[in-house]
GROMACS .gro file of C-alpha atoms in nm:
model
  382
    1UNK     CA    1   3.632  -0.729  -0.453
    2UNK     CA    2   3.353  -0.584  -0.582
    3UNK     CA    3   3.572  -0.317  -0.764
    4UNK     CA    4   3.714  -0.559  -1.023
    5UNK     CA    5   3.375  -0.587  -1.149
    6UNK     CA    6   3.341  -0.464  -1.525
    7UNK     CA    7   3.037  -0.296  -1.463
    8UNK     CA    8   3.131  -0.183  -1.160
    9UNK     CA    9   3.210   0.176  -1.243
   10UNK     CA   10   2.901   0.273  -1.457
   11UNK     CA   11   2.670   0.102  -1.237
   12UNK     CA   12   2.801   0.357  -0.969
   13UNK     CA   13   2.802   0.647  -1.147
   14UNK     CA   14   2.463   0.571  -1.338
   15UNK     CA   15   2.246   0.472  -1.001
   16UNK     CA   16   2.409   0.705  -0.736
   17UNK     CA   17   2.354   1.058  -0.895
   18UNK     CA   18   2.437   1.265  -0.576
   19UNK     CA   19   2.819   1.106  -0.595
   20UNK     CA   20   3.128   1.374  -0.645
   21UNK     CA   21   3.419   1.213  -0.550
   22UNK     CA   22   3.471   0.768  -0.692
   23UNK     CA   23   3.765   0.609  -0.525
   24UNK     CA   24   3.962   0.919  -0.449
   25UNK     CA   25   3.896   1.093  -0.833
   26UNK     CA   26   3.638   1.330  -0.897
   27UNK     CA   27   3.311   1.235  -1.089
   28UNK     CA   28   3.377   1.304  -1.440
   29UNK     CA   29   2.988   1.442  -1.556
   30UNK     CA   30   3.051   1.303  -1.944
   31UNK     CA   31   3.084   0.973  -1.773
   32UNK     CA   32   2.758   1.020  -1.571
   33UNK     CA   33   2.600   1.056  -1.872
   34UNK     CA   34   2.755   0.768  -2.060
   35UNK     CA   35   2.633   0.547  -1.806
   36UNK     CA   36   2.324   0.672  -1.710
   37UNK     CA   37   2.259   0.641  -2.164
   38UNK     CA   38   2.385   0.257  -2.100
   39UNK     CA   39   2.165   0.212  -1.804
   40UNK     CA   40   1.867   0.409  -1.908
   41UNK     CA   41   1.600   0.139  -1.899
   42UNK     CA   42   1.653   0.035  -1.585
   43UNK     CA   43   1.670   0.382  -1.459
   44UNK     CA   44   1.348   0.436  -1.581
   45UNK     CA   45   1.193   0.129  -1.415
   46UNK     CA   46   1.347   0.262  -1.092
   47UNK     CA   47   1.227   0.561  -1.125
   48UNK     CA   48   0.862   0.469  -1.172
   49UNK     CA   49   0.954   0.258  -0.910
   50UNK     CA   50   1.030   0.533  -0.723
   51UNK     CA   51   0.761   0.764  -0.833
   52UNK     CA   52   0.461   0.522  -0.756
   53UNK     CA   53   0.617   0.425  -0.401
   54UNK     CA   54   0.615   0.779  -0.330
   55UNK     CA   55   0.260   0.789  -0.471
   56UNK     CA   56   0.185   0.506  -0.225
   57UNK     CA   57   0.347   0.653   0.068
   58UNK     CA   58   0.167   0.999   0.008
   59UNK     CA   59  -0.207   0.834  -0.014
   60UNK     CA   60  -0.121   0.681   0.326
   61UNK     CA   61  -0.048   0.975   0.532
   62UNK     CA   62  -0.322   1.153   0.306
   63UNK     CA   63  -0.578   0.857   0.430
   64UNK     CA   64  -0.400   0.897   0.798
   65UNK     CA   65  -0.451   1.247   0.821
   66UNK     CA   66  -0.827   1.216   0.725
   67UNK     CA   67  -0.852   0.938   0.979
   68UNK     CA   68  -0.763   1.168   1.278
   69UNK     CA   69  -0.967   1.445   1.131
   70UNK     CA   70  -1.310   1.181   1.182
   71UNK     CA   71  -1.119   1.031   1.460
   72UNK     CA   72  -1.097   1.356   1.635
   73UNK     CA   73  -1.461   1.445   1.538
   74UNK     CA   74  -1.583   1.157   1.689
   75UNK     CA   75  -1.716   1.037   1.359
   76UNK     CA   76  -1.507   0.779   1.275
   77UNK     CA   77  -1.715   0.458   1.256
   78UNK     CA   78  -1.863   0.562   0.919
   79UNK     CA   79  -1.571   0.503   0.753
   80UNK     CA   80  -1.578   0.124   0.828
   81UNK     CA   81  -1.973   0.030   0.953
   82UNK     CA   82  -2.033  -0.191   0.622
   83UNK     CA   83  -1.683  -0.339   0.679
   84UNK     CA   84  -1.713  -0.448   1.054
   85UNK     CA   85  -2.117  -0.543   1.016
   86UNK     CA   86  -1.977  -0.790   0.769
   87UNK     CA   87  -1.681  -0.864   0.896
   88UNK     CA   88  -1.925  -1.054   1.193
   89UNK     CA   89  -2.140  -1.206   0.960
   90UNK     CA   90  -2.091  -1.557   0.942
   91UNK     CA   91  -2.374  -1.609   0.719
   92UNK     CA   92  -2.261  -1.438   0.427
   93UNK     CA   93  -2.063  -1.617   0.202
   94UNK     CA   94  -2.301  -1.885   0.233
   95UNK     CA   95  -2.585  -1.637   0.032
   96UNK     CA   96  -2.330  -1.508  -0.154
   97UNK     CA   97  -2.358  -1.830  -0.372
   98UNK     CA   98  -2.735  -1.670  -0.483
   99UNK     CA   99  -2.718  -1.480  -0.788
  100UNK     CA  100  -2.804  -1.142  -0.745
  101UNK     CA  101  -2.711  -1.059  -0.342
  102UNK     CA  102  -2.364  -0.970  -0.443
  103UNK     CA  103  -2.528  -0.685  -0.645
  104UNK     CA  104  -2.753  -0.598  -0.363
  105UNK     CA  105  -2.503  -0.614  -0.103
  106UNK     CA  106  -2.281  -0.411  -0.365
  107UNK     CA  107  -2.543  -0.125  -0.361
  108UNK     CA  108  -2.598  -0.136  -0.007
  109UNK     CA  109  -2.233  -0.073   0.073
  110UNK     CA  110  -2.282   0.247  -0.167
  111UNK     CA  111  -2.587   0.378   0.001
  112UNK     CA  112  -2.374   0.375   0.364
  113UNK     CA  113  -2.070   0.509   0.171
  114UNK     CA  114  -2.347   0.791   0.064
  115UNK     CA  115  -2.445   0.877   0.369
  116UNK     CA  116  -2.087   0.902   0.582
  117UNK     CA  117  -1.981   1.151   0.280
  118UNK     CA  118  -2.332   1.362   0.397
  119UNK     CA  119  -2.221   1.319   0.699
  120UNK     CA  120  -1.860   1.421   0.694
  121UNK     CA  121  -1.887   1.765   0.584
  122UNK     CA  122  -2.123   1.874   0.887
  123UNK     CA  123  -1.908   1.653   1.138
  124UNK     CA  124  -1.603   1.805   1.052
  125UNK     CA  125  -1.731   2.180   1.069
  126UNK     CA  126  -1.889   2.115   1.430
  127UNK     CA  127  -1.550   1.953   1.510
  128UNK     CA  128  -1.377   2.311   1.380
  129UNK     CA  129  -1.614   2.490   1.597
  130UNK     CA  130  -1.545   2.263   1.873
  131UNK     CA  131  -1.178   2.317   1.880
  132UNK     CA  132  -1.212   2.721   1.833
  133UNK     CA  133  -1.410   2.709   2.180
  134UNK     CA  134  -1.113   2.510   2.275
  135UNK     CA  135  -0.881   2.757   2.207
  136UNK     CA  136  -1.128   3.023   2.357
  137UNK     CA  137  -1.141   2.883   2.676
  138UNK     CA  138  -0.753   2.872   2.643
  139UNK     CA  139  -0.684   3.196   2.598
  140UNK     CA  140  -0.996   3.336   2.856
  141UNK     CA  141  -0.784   3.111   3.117
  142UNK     CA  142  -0.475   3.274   3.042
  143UNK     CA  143  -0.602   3.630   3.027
  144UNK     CA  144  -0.754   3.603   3.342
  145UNK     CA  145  -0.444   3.455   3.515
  146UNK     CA  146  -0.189   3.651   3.363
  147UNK     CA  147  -0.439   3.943   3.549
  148UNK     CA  148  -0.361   3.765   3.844
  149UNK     CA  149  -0.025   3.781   3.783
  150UNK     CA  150   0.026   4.147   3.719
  151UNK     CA  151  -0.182   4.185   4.069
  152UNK     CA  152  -0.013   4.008   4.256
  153UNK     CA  153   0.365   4.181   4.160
  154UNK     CA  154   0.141   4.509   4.181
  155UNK     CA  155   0.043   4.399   4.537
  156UNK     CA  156   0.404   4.275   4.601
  157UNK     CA  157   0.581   4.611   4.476
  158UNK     CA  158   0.355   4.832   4.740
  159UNK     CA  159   0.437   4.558   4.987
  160UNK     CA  160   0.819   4.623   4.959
  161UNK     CA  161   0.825   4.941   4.896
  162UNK     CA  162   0.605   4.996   5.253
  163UNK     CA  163   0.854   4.796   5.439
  164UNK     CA  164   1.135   4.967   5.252
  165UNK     CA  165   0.991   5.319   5.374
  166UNK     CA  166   0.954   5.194   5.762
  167UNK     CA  167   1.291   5.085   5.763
  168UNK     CA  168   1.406   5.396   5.625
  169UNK     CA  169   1.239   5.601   5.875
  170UNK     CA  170   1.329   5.346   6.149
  171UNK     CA  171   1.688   5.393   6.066
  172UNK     CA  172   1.632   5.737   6.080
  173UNK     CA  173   1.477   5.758   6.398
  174UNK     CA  174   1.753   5.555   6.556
  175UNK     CA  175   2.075   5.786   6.405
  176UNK     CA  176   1.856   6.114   6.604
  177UNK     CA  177   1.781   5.894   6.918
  178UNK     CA  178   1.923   5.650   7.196
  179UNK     CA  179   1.791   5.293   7.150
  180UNK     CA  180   1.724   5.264   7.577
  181UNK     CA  181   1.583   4.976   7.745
  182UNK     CA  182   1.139   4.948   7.792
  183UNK     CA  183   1.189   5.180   8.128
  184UNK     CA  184   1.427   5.426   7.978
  185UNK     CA  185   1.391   5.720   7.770
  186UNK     CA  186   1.447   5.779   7.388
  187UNK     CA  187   1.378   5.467   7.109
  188UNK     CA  188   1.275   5.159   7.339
  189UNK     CA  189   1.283   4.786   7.232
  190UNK     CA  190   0.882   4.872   7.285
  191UNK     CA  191   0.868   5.129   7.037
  192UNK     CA  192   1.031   4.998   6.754
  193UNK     CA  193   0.812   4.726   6.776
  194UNK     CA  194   0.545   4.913   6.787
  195UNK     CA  195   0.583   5.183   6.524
  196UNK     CA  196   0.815   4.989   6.326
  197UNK     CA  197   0.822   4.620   6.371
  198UNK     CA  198   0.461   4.599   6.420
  199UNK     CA  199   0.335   4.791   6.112
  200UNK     CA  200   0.552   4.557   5.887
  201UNK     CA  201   0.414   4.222   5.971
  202UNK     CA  202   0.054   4.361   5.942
  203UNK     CA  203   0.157   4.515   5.575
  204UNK     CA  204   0.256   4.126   5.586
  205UNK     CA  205  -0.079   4.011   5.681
  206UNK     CA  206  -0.243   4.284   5.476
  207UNK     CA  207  -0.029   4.153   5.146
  208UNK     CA  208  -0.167   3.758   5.239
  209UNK     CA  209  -0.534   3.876   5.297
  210UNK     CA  210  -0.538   4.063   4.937
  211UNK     CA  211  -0.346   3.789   4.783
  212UNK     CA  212  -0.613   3.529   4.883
  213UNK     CA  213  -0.900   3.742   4.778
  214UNK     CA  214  -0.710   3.769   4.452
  215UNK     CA  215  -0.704   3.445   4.426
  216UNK     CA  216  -1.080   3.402   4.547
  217UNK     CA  217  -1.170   3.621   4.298
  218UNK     CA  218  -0.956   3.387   4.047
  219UNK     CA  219  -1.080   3.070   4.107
  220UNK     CA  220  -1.433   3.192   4.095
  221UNK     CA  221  -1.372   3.365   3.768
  222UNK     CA  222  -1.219   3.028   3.644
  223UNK     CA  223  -1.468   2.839   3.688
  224UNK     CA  224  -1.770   3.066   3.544
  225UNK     CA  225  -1.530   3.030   3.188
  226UNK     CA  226  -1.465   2.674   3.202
  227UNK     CA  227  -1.867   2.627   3.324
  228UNK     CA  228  -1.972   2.866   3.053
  229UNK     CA  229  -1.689   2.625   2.826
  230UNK     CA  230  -1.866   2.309   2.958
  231UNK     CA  231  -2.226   2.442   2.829
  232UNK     CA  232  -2.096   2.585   2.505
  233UNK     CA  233  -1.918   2.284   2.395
  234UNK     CA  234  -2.134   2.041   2.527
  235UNK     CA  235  -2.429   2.234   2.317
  236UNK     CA  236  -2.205   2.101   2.002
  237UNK     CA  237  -2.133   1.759   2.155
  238UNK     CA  238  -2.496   1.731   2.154
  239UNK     CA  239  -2.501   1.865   1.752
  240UNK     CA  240  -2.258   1.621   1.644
  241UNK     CA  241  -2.449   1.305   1.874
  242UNK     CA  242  -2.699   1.424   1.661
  243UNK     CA  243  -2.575   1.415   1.348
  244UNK     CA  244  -2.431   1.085   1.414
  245UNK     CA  245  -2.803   0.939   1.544
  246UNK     CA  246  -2.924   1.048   1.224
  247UNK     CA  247  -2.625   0.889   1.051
  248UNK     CA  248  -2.711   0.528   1.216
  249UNK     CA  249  -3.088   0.604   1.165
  250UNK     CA  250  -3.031   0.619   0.774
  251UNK     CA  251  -2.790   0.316   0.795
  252UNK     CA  252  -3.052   0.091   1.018
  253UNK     CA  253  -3.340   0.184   0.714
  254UNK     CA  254  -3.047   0.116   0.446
  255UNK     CA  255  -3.004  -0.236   0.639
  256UNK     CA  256  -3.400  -0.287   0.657
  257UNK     CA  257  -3.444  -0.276   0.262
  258UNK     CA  258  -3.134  -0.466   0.217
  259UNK     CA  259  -3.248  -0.709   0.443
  260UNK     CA  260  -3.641  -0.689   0.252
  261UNK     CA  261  -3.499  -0.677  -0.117
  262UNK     CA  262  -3.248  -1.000  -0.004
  263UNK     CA  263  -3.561  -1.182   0.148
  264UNK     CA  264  -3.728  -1.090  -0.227
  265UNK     CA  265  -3.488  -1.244  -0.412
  266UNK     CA  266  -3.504  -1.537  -0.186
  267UNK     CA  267  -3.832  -1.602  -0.185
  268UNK     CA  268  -3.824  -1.575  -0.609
  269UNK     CA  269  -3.533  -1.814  -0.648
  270UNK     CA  270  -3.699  -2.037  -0.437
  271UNK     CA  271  -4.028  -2.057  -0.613
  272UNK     CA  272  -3.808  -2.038  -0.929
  273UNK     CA  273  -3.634  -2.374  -0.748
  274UNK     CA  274  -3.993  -2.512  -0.661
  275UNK     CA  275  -4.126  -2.521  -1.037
  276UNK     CA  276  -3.739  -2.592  -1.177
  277UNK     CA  277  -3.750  -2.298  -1.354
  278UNK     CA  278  -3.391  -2.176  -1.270
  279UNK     CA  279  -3.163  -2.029  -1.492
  280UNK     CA  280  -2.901  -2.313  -1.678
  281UNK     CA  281  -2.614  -2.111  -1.523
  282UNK     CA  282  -2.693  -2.127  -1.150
  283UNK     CA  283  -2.401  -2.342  -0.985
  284UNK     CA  284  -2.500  -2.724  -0.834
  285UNK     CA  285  -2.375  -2.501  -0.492
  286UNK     CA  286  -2.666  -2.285  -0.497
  287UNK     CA  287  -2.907  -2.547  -0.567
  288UNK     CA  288  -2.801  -2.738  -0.281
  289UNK     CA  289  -2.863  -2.426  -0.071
  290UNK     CA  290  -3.217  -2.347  -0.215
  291UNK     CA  291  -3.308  -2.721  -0.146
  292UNK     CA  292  -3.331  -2.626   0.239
  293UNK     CA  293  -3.623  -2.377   0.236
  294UNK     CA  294  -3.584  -2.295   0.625
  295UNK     CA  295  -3.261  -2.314   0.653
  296UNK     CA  296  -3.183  -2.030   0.337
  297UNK     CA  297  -3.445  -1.792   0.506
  298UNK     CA  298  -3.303  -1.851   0.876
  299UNK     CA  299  -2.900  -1.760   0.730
  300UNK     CA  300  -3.086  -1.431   0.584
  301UNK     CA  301  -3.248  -1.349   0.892
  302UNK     CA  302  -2.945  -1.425   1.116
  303UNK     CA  303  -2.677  -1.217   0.881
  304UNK     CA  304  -2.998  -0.916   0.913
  305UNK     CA  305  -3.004  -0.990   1.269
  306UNK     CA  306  -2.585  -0.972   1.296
  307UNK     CA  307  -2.601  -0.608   1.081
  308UNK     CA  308  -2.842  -0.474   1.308
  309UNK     CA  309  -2.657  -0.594   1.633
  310UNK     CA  310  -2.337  -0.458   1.474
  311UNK     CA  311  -2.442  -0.099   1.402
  312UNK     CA  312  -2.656  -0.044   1.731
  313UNK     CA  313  -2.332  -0.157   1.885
  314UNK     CA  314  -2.141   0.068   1.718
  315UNK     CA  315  -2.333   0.383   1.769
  316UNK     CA  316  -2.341   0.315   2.159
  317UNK     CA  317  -2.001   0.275   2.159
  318UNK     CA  318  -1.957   0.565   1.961
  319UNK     CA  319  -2.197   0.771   2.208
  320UNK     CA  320  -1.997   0.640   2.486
  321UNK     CA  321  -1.685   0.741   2.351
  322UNK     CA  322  -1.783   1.129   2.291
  323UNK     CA  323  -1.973   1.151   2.626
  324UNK     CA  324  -1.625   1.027   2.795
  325UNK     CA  325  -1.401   1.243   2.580
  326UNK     CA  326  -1.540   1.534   2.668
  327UNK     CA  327  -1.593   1.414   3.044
  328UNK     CA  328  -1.256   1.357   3.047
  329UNK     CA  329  -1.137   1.697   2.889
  330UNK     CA  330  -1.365   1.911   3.171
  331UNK     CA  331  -1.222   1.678   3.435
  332UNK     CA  332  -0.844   1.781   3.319
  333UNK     CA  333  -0.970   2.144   3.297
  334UNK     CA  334  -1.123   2.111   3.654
  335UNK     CA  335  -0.784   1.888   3.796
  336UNK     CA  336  -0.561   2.167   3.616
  337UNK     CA  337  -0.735   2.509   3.853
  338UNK     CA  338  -0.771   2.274   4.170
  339UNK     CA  339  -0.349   2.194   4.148
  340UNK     CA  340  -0.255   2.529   4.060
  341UNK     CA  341  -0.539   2.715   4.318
  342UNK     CA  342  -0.337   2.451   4.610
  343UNK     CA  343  -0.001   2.546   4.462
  344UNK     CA  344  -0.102   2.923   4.503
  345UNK     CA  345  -0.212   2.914   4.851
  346UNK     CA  346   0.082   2.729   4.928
  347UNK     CA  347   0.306   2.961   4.782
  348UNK     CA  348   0.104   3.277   4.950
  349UNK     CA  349   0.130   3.131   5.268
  350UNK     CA  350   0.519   3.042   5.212
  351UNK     CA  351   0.560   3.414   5.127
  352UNK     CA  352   0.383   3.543   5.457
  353UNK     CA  353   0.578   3.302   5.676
  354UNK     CA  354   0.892   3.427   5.411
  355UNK     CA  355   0.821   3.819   5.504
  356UNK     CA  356   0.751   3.783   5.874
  357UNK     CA  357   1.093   3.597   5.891
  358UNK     CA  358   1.282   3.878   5.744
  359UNK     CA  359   1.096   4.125   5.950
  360UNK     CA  360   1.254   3.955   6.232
  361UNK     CA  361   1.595   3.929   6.088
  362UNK     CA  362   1.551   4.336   6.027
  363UNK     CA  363   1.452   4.382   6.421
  364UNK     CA  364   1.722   4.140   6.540
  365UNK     CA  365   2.018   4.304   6.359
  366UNK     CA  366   1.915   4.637   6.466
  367UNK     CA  367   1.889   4.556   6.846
  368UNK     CA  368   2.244   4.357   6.766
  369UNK     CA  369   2.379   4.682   6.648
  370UNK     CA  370   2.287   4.932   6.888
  371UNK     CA  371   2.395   4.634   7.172
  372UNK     CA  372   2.766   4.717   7.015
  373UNK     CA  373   2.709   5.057   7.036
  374UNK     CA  374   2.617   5.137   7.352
  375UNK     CA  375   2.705   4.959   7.685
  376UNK     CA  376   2.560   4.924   8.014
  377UNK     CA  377   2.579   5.202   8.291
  378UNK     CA  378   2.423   5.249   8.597
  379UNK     CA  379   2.092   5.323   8.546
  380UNK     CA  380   2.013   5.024   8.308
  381UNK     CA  381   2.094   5.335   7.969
  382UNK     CA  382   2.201   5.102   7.682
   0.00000   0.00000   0.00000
């Protein structure tokens, strides 16, 4: 229905501008631009529209991104301290009503906003460091595995090819020599186990004992980088605890000369109130506040009392937070080694039991081929 519309068509072709094909014809361009000429005011509106939503949308994930950076850095609180110490006080509206706190509470919130930009720049940069000792520690882990590695396939290589070259000569042995029972002449049951047989399992042995002082010498090695990782990085949790003591310092002395220059203007407005000396404009709202002396200076020492609480709270939780982070992070580091050093041993172990069984698949098909071979005579000759 909506076809037989008679604005139907320009609408369309003025709005959708990635459109080719209209109900089976091709988009004729002079009639694009007849209709976008009709509908040009309203394309412009869209467009700004448009423009300033995608304006919007681009300050968000800029703001976002800059979250996670102080996020990340541990340093986040700053961003919102004057927020959430107000956001508690339940005193605050009620000496809003004084002239002059909303000025003083204005240039409080711009000494704290002050301070987190000082305290930004060197957050940030110990965060940088912090992650470049990350990817240190990273890359020392993987160097010193992939060592491993290249070891153990080294270790494996000279294992095969020793077995490879006592089968060989085994093989030898028996095309130049009558396999014979233990009492009988020539190659004996005994002997191939002996010079044959026997030497393989102990390369066996000999390929388990190296490959679990490799890994020995691994796990020890692992640890010295992630313990030399744990001092390193703790050295620059400590920097940016630090910083952020300092940060809560400056805010606590910010609060204290709010909290004295707020008293100040109390204690003038109510002497002002005592010799009714008050300015005409002051509302019948703050008079009835200033009328209750102890009440006026108990609200100002609670909503001082509710800052403080706020931003000590804060700042332990914040401590808290980095102390557990990077608790956590060494603890994952640790967890990591321990699984793969078990997984390792396992799988050395699984490889020994692995060679030995093939080593007696080797011995059992040769004594099952020189049984077809040779039969049983007289004097016990196989």
């Amino acid at each position: 229905p909506i076809v037989h519309e008679p604005e139907y068509k320009m609408i369309v072709l003025a709005f959708l501008p990635q459109l080719r094909f209209l109900d089976f014809t091709m988009v004729d361009e002079d009639e694009v631009m007849a209709a976008k000429e009709q509908y040009q005011d309203d394309l412009m509106e869209l467009e700004e529209k448009e423009r300033m939503s995608s304006a919007m949308l681009e300050r968000d994930e800029l703001k976002s991104h800059k979250t996670s950076l102080l996020v990340d850095a541990c340093i986040d609180p700053i961003e919102t301290l004057f927020d959430s110490m107000y956001m508690e006080d339940n005193e605050i509206l009620k000496l809003l009503v004084l002239p002059g706190v909303d000025v003083l509470k204005s240039d409080y919130n711009e000494k704290l906003t002050a301070l987190a930009d000082d305290v930004k720049g060197d957050g940030l940069a110990i965060r940088q460091r912090q992650l470049r000792e990350i990817d240190k520690l990273n890359t020392a882990i993987l160097r010193v595995q992939s060592k491993r590695q290249e070891q153990a396939i080294e270790a494996i290589t000279t294992y095969d090819t020793n077995i490879q070259c006592l089968k060989d000569q085994m093989y030898k042995a028996m095309d130049e020599e009558d396999v014979t029972s233990d009492s009988g002449g020539g190659m004996s049951e005994q002997k191939i186990k002996q010079v044959y047989i026997g030497p393989m399992k102990a390369f066996s042995v000999q390929l388990q004992k190296l490959s679990m002082e490799q890994e020995i010498s691994l796990v020890e090695m692992t640890e010295q980088i992630i313990g030399e990782f744990e001092s390193r990085y703790g050295d620059l949790r400590q920097g940016s605890a630090d910083l952020m003591e300092s940060y809560f310092r400056a805010a606590e002395n910010a609060e204290n000369v709010y909290f004295e220059q707020t008293s100040t203007l109390i204690g003038d407005l109510l002497e002002q109130f005592g010799d009714d000396k008050l300015p005409d404009d002051v509302t019948d709202e703050c008079r009835g506040l200033l009328a209750d002396r102890e009440i006026l200076i108990n609200s100002c020492a609670t909503s001082h009392d509710t800052h403080l609480s706020k931003l000590l709270t804060v700042e332990e939780g914040l401590r808290n937070r980095g102390n557990q982070e990077t608790l956590n992070m060494i603890s994952t580091y640790k967890s990591n080694e321990w699984i793969r050093n078990r997984s390792a041993i396992m799988e050395i172990r699984k490889l020994n039991d692995l060679n030995l069984a093939k080593i007696d698949v080797i011995f059992n098909r040769v004594m099952d081929k020189y049984d077809d071979m040779y039969q049983d005579d007289d004097d016990g000759q196989y």
